Amino acid sequence: GSTAWPDGKPPPAAVDDGAGDGAAADADDADDDDDDDESKGATPNVGNGGDGPDGAYVWTQKLDEVEVRVPVPDGTRGKQVDVELTKSHLRVALKAQRDAPLVDGELYADVQHADVIWTVEDRCTVVITVAKANQMEWWRSLIKGHAEINTQKVAPENSKLSDLDGDTRQTVEKMMYDTRAKQLGLPTSEEREKQEMLKKFMAQHPEMDFSQAKIG
């Protein structure tokens, strides 16, 4: 029988069975990369971050900033290190080995690169601190394509919530509440508000029939 293609003609790869299989496999891989499931990934380290490949770096984060620690040979001074940061890319190398960077890749999200602070700690670790452009987002990795963490397991510093202004603090607390509620299968804050409004409305209008109304 003839095969019916959606647009009336077969895809180019259909001519060659081998190429067709390869194309299908590639498409499946691409789908996996687009998976936005926040519940996947490694458990974050104590600083809500993770490790780079082969121990190339360790990164930690707060809601508003990221810190990267890159090990370098003992005795390294700041003037021997080259740190290049744009809003979306980080490169760290020893000046004597520019062609073999210690870290080089596209950042998980944009940063405020003009505000970068870096130093060499104990002459053995380059420490880079930079503010996130979006200060309401937990990163899943430092560099795109590197191992990701499970952002649902991030533990915000509750003591620091008090440092935020009122509106931001409310938003963060709501995000934290909704994340916990989702994990426990409870209604989110918005769903709770709707339930409360409906209950109030019902109390104010006892003459109306609410038998069909759904509440939680």
Short mmCIF file of C-alpha atoms in Angstrom, two decimals:
data_model
loop_
_atom_site.label_atom_id
_atom_site.label_comp_id
_atom_site.label_asym_id
_atom_site.label_seq_id
_atom_site.Cartn_x
_atom_site.Cartn_y
_atom_site.Cartn_z
CA GLY A 1 0.00 0.00 0.00
CA SER A 2 1.10 3.61 -0.38
CA THR A 3 2.22 5.67 2.61
CA ALA A 4 0.32 8.87 3.37
CA TRP A 5 2.70 11.68 4.37
CA PRO A 6 1.26 14.75 6.17
CA ASP A 7 2.33 17.16 3.43
CA GLY A 8 1.84 14.79 0.51
CA LYS A 9 5.52 13.94 0.02
CA PRO A 10 7.97 11.81 1.98
CA PRO A 11 10.72 13.44 4.06
CA PRO A 12 14.13 13.47 2.29
CA ALA A 13 15.64 10.89 4.66
CA ALA A 14 12.90 8.36 3.80
CA VAL A 15 14.77 7.39 0.61
CA ASP A 16 17.60 5.80 2.58
CA ASP A 17 16.58 3.53 5.48
CA GLY A 18 19.91 3.99 7.25
CA ALA A 19 19.78 7.77 7.13
CA GLY A 20 16.17 7.69 8.19
CA ASP A 21 16.97 5.72 11.34
CA GLY A 22 19.82 8.05 12.17
CA ALA A 23 17.65 11.13 11.74
CA ALA A 24 14.97 9.63 13.98
CA ALA A 25 17.53 8.85 16.69
CA ASP A 26 18.91 12.39 16.51
CA ALA A 27 15.43 13.82 16.84
CA ASP A 28 14.85 11.76 19.99
CA ASP A 29 18.10 13.05 21.49
CA ALA A 30 17.07 16.63 20.74
CA ASP A 31 13.77 16.08 22.56
CA ASP A 32 15.66 14.90 25.64
CA ASP A 33 17.75 18.09 25.65
CA ASP A 34 14.62 20.23 25.68
CA ASP A 35 13.26 18.50 28.79
CA ASP A 36 12.37 21.26 31.25
CA ASP A 37 11.50 18.92 34.10
CA GLU A 38 12.92 20.73 37.15
CA SER A 39 12.70 17.56 39.25
CA LYS A 40 15.57 15.97 37.31
CA GLY A 41 19.25 16.51 38.03
CA ALA A 42 21.70 16.02 40.87
CA THR A 43 21.11 17.11 44.45
CA PRO A 44 22.61 20.62 44.89
CA ASN A 45 25.72 21.07 47.05
CA VAL A 46 25.47 22.99 50.33
CA GLY A 47 25.71 26.24 48.38
CA ASN A 48 22.77 25.32 46.10
CA GLY A 49 25.10 24.67 43.16
CA GLY A 50 27.19 21.85 41.76
CA ASP A 51 30.53 20.70 40.33
CA GLY A 52 32.03 21.17 36.90
CA PRO A 53 33.28 18.22 34.82
CA ASP A 54 36.36 16.49 36.30
CA GLY A 55 36.41 18.97 39.19
CA ALA A 56 37.22 21.91 36.87
CA TYR A 57 35.20 24.21 39.12
CA VAL A 58 32.64 24.34 41.93
CA TRP A 59 29.76 26.77 41.72
CA THR A 60 27.28 27.99 44.32
CA GLN A 61 24.39 30.42 44.09
CA LYS A 62 21.99 32.69 45.90
CA LEU A 63 18.82 33.87 44.23
CA ASP A 64 20.61 37.02 43.04
CA GLU A 65 24.22 35.94 42.43
CA VAL A 66 26.56 33.12 41.45
CA GLU A 67 29.99 32.27 42.85
CA VAL A 68 32.48 30.14 40.91
CA ARG A 69 35.61 28.59 42.46
CA VAL A 70 38.26 27.38 40.00
CA PRO A 71 41.28 25.47 41.33
CA VAL A 72 44.66 26.69 39.97
CA PRO A 73 48.26 25.57 40.68
CA ASP A 74 49.61 26.50 44.13
CA GLY A 75 51.34 29.87 44.18
CA THR A 76 49.22 31.39 41.38
CA ARG A 77 48.89 35.19 41.56
CA GLY A 78 46.08 37.32 40.18
CA LYS A 79 48.24 38.79 37.43
CA GLN A 80 48.80 35.25 36.07
CA VAL A 81 45.08 34.67 35.60
CA ASP A 82 42.84 35.81 32.76
CA VAL A 83 39.09 36.08 33.49
CA GLU A 84 36.83 37.07 30.60
CA LEU A 85 33.13 37.55 31.27
CA THR A 86 30.37 38.79 29.01
CA LYS A 87 26.68 38.76 29.89
CA SER A 88 26.37 35.16 28.65
CA HIS A 89 29.87 33.64 28.53
CA LEU A 90 32.64 32.87 31.03
CA ARG A 91 36.26 32.02 30.24
CA VAL A 92 38.96 31.45 32.85
CA ALA A 93 42.55 30.64 31.86
CA LEU A 94 46.11 30.96 33.08
CA LYS A 95 47.86 33.57 30.95
CA ALA A 96 50.69 31.12 30.31
CA GLN A 97 48.16 28.59 28.94
CA ARG A 98 45.56 30.72 27.17
CA ASP A 99 44.85 27.96 24.66
CA ALA A 100 43.83 25.53 27.41
CA PRO A 101 41.18 27.41 29.43
CA LEU A 102 40.14 26.01 32.82
CA VAL A 103 36.53 27.10 32.22
CA ASP A 104 35.09 28.17 28.88
CA GLY A 105 31.41 28.09 27.99
CA GLU A 106 28.01 29.72 27.67
CA LEU A 107 26.43 30.59 31.02
CA TYR A 108 23.10 29.03 32.03
CA ALA A 109 21.55 32.53 31.99
CA ASP A 110 22.64 36.13 31.56
CA VAL A 111 24.62 37.99 34.23
CA GLN A 112 25.39 41.63 35.03
CA HIS A 113 28.94 41.28 33.73
CA ALA A 114 29.96 44.84 34.60
CA ASP A 115 29.65 43.90 38.28
CA VAL A 116 32.05 40.94 38.24
CA ILE A 117 34.37 40.57 41.25
CA TRP A 118 37.20 38.05 41.19
CA THR A 119 40.23 37.23 43.28
CA VAL A 120 42.79 34.47 43.83
CA GLU A 121 42.17 32.95 47.25
CA ASP A 122 45.10 31.34 49.13
CA ARG A 123 47.03 31.44 45.83
CA CYS A 124 45.29 28.24 44.72
CA THR A 125 41.66 29.12 43.88
CA VAL A 126 40.20 31.72 41.53
CA VAL A 127 36.94 32.97 43.09
CA ILE A 128 34.50 34.80 40.80
CA THR A 129 31.30 36.44 42.07
CA VAL A 130 28.75 37.90 39.67
CA ALA A 131 25.16 39.17 39.91
CA LYS A 132 22.47 37.39 37.90
CA ALA A 133 20.51 39.45 35.38
CA ASN A 134 17.31 37.71 36.53
CA GLN A 135 17.51 37.75 40.32
CA MET A 136 14.39 35.61 40.74
CA GLU A 137 15.71 32.42 39.12
CA TRP A 138 17.63 29.41 40.41
CA TRP A 139 20.19 28.17 37.88
CA ARG A 140 20.34 24.47 37.04
CA SER A 141 23.99 24.61 35.94
CA LEU A 142 26.77 27.17 35.64
CA ILE A 143 27.63 26.34 32.02
CA LYS A 144 25.03 25.15 29.51
CA GLY A 145 25.54 21.47 28.70
CA HIS A 146 27.30 20.68 32.00
CA ALA A 147 25.73 18.52 34.71
CA GLU A 148 22.49 20.02 36.05
CA ILE A 149 21.12 20.15 39.57
CA ASN A 150 17.56 19.57 40.73
CA THR A 151 16.36 23.11 41.51
CA GLN A 152 13.40 21.76 43.50
CA LYS A 153 15.95 20.67 46.12
CA VAL A 154 17.53 24.11 46.44
CA ALA A 155 17.43 25.36 50.04
CA PRO A 156 17.01 29.16 50.11
CA GLU A 157 18.64 30.98 53.02
CA ASN A 158 15.60 31.92 55.06
CA SER A 159 17.63 34.40 57.09
CA LYS A 160 18.37 36.33 53.92
CA LEU A 161 14.70 36.76 53.00
CA SER A 162 14.59 39.60 55.51
CA ASP A 163 17.17 41.49 53.43
CA LEU A 164 14.83 41.72 50.44
CA ASP A 165 12.35 44.54 49.97
CA GLY A 166 8.70 43.78 50.78
CA ASP A 167 7.42 42.99 47.29
CA THR A 168 10.40 40.81 46.37
CA ARG A 169 10.20 38.95 49.67
CA GLN A 170 6.50 38.21 49.14
CA THR A 171 7.23 36.90 45.64
CA VAL A 172 10.06 34.67 46.87
CA GLU A 173 8.02 33.36 49.80
CA LYS A 174 5.13 32.62 47.42
CA MET A 175 7.51 30.76 45.07
CA MET A 176 8.85 28.73 48.00
CA TYR A 177 5.34 28.01 49.28
CA ASP A 178 4.09 26.96 45.83
CA THR A 179 7.11 24.69 45.27
CA ARG A 180 6.52 22.96 48.61
CA ALA A 181 2.76 22.77 47.98
CA LYS A 182 3.36 21.18 44.57
CA GLN A 183 5.71 18.59 46.11
CA LEU A 184 3.12 17.71 48.77
CA GLY A 185 0.20 17.75 46.35
CA LEU A 186 -1.42 20.69 48.19
CA PRO A 187 -3.16 23.67 46.56
CA THR A 188 -0.84 26.53 45.57
CA SER A 189 -1.28 29.99 47.08
CA GLU A 190 -3.35 31.14 44.08
CA GLU A 191 -5.65 28.13 44.34
CA ARG A 192 -6.01 28.77 48.07
CA GLU A 193 -6.90 32.42 47.43
CA LYS A 194 -9.61 31.36 44.96
CA GLN A 195 -11.01 28.91 47.51
CA GLU A 196 -11.06 31.60 50.20
CA MET A 197 -12.78 34.09 47.86
CA LEU A 198 -15.41 31.54 46.92
CA LYS A 199 -16.06 30.65 50.56
CA LYS A 200 -16.42 34.33 51.43
CA PHE A 201 -18.75 34.90 48.48
CA MET A 202 -20.87 31.91 49.52
CA ALA A 203 -21.13 33.24 53.07
CA GLN A 204 -22.24 36.64 51.76
CA HIS A 205 -24.87 35.12 49.46
CA PRO A 206 -26.64 32.36 51.40
CA GLU A 207 -29.65 32.68 49.07
CA MET A 208 -27.68 31.30 46.07
CA ASP A 209 -27.33 27.62 45.25
CA PHE A 210 -23.68 26.58 45.32
CA SER A 211 -24.24 22.83 45.16
CA GLN A 212 -22.43 22.64 41.81
CA ALA A 213 -19.48 24.78 42.87
CA LYS A 214 -16.14 23.06 43.24
CA ILE A 215 -13.98 23.95 46.22
CA GLY A 216 -10.58 22.29 46.52
#
